[in-house]
Short mmCIF file of N, CA, C and O in Angstrom, two decimals:
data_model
loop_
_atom_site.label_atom_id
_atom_site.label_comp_id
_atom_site.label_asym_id
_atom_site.label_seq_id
_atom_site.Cartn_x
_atom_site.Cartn_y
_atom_site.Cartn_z
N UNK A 140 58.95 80.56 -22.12
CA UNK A 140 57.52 80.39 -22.38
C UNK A 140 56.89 79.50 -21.30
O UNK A 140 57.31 78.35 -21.27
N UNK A 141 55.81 79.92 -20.28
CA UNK A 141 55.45 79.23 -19.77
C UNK A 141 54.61 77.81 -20.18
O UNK A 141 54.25 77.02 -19.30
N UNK A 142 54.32 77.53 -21.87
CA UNK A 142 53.93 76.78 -22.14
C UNK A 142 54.64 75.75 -22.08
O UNK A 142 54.16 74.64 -22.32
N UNK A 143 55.67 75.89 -21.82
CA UNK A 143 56.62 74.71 -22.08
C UNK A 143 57.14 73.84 -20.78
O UNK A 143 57.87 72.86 -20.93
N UNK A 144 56.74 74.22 -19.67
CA UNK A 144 57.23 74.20 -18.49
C UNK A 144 56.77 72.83 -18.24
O UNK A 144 57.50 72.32 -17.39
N UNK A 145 55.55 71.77 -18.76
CA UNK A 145 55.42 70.52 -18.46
C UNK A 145 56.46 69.69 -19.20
O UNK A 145 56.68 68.48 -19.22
N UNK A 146 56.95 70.59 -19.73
CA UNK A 146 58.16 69.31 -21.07
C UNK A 146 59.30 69.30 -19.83
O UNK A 146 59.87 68.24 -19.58
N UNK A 147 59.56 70.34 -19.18
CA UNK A 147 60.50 70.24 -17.95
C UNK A 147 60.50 69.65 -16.80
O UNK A 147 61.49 69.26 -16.19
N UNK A 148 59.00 69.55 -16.37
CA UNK A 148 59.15 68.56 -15.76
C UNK A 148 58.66 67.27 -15.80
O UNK A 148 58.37 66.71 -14.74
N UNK A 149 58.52 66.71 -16.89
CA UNK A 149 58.34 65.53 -17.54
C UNK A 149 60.02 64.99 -17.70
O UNK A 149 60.49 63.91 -17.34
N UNK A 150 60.61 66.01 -18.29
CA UNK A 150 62.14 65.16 -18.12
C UNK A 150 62.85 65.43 -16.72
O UNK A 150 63.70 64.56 -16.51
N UNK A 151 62.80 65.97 -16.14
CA UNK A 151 62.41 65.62 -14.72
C UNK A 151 62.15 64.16 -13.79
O UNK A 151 62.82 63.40 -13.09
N UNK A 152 60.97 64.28 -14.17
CA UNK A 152 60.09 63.20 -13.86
C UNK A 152 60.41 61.63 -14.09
O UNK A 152 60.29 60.67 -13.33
N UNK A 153 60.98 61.77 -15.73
CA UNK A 153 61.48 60.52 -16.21
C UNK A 153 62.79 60.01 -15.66
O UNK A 153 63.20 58.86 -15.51
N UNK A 154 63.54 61.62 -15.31
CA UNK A 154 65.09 61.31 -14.88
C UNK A 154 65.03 60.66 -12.93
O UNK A 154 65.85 60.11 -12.18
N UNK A 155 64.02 60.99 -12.83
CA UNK A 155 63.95 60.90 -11.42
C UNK A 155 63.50 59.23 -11.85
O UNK A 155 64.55 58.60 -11.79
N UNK A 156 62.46 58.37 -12.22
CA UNK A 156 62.48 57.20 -11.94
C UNK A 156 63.33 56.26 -12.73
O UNK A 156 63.02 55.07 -12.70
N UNK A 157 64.34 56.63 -13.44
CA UNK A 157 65.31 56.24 -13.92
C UNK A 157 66.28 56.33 -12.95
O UNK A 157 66.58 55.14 -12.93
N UNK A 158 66.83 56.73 -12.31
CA UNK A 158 67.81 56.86 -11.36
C UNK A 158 67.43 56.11 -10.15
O UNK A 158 68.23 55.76 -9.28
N UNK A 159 65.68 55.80 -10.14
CA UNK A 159 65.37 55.64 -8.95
C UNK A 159 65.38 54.03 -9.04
O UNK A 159 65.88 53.33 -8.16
N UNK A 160 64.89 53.63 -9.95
CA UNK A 160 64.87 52.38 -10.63
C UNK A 160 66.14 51.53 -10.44
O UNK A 160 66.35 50.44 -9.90
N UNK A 161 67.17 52.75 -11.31
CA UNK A 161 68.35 51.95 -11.03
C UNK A 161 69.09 51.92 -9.53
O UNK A 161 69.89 51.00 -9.36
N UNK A 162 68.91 52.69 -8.64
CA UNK A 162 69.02 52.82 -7.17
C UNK A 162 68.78 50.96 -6.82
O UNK A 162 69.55 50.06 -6.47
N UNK A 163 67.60 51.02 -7.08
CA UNK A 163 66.52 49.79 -6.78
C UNK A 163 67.25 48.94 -7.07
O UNK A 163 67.84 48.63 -6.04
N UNK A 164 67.69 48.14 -8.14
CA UNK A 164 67.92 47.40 -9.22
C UNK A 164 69.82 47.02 -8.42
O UNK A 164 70.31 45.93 -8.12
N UNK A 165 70.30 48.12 -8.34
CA UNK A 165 71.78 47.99 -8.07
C UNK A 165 71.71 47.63 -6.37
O UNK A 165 72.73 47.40 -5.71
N UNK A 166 70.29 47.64 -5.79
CA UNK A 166 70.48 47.40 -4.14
C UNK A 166 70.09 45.91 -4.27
O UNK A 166 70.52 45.13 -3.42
N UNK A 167 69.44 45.54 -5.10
CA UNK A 167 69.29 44.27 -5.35
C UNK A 167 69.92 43.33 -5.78
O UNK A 167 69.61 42.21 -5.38
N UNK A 168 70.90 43.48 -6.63
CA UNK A 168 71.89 42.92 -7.21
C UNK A 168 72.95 42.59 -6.57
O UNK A 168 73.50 41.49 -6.47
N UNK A 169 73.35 44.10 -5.93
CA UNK A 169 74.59 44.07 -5.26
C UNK A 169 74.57 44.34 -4.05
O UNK A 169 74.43 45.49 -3.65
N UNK A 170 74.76 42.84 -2.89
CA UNK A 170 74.47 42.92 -1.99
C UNK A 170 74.99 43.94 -0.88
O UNK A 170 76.19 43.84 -0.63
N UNK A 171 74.52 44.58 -0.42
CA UNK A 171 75.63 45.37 1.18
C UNK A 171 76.23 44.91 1.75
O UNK A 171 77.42 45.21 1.69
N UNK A 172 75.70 43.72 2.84
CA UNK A 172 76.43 43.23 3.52
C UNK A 172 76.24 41.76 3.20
O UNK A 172 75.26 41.19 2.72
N UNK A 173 78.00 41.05 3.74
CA UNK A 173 78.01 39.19 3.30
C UNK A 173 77.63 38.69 4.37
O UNK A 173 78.29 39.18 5.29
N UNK A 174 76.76 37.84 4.77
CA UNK A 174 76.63 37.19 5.66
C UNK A 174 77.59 36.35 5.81
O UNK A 174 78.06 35.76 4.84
N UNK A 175 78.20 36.09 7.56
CA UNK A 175 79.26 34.84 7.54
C UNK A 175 78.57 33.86 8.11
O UNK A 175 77.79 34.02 9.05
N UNK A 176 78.87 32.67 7.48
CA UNK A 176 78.39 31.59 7.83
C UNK A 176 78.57 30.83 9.22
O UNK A 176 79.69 30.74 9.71
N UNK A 177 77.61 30.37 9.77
CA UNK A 177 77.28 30.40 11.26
C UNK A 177 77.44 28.70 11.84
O UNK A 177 77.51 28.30 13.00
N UNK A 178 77.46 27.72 10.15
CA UNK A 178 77.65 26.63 10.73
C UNK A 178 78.78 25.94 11.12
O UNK A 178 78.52 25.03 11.91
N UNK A 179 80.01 26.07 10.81
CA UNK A 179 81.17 25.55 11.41
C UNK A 179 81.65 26.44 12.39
O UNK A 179 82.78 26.07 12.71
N UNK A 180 81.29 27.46 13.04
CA UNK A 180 81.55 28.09 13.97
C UNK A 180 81.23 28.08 15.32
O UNK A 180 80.66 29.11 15.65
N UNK A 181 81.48 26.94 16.59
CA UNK A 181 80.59 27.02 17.35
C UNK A 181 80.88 28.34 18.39
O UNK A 181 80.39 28.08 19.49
N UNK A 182 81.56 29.73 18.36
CA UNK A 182 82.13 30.15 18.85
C UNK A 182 80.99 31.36 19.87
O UNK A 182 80.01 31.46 19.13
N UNK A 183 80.79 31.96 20.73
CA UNK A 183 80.19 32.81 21.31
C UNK A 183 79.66 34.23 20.27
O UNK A 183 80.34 35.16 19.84
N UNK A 184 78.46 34.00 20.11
CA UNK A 184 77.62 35.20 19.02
C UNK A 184 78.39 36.94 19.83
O UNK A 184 77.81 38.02 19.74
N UNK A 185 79.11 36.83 20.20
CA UNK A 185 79.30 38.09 20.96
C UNK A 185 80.08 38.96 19.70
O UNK A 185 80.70 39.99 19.94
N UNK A 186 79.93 38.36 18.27
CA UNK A 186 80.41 39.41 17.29
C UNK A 186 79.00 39.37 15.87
O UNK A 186 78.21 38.53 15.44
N UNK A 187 79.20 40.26 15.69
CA UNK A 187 78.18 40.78 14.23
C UNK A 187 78.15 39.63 13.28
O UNK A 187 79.11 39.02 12.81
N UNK A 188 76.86 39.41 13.07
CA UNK A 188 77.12 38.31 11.64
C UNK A 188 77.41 38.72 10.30
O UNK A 188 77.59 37.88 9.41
N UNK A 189 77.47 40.22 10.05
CA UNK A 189 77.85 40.43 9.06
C UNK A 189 79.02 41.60 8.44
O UNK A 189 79.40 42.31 9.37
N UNK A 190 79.44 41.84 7.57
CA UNK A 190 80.71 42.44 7.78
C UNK A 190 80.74 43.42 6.31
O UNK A 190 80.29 42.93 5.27
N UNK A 191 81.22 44.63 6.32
CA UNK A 191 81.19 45.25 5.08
C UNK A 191 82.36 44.32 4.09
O UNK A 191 82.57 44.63 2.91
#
């Protein structure tokens, strides 16, 4: 039934900012990368400060 076709994408819709939300939420929380700490190190920056 084409009447029904906004109920589809309404759950759709909801599933998409639910996932998107939690995307969000879990990039925030859980950081990517650790920063290493830069003050007891006096050593040449010639490496990445951060590391997976």
């Amino acid at each position: 039934m084409p009447q029904m076709a906004p109920l589809y994408w309404l759950y759709l819709f909801v599933f998409f900012i639910v996932s998107f939300f939690l995307f969000l939420s879990l990039n925030y929380f859980i950081k990517p990368f650790d920063k290493l700490d830069l003050t007891h190190s006096p050593q040449d920056l010639k490496f990445k400060i951060w590391k997976l």
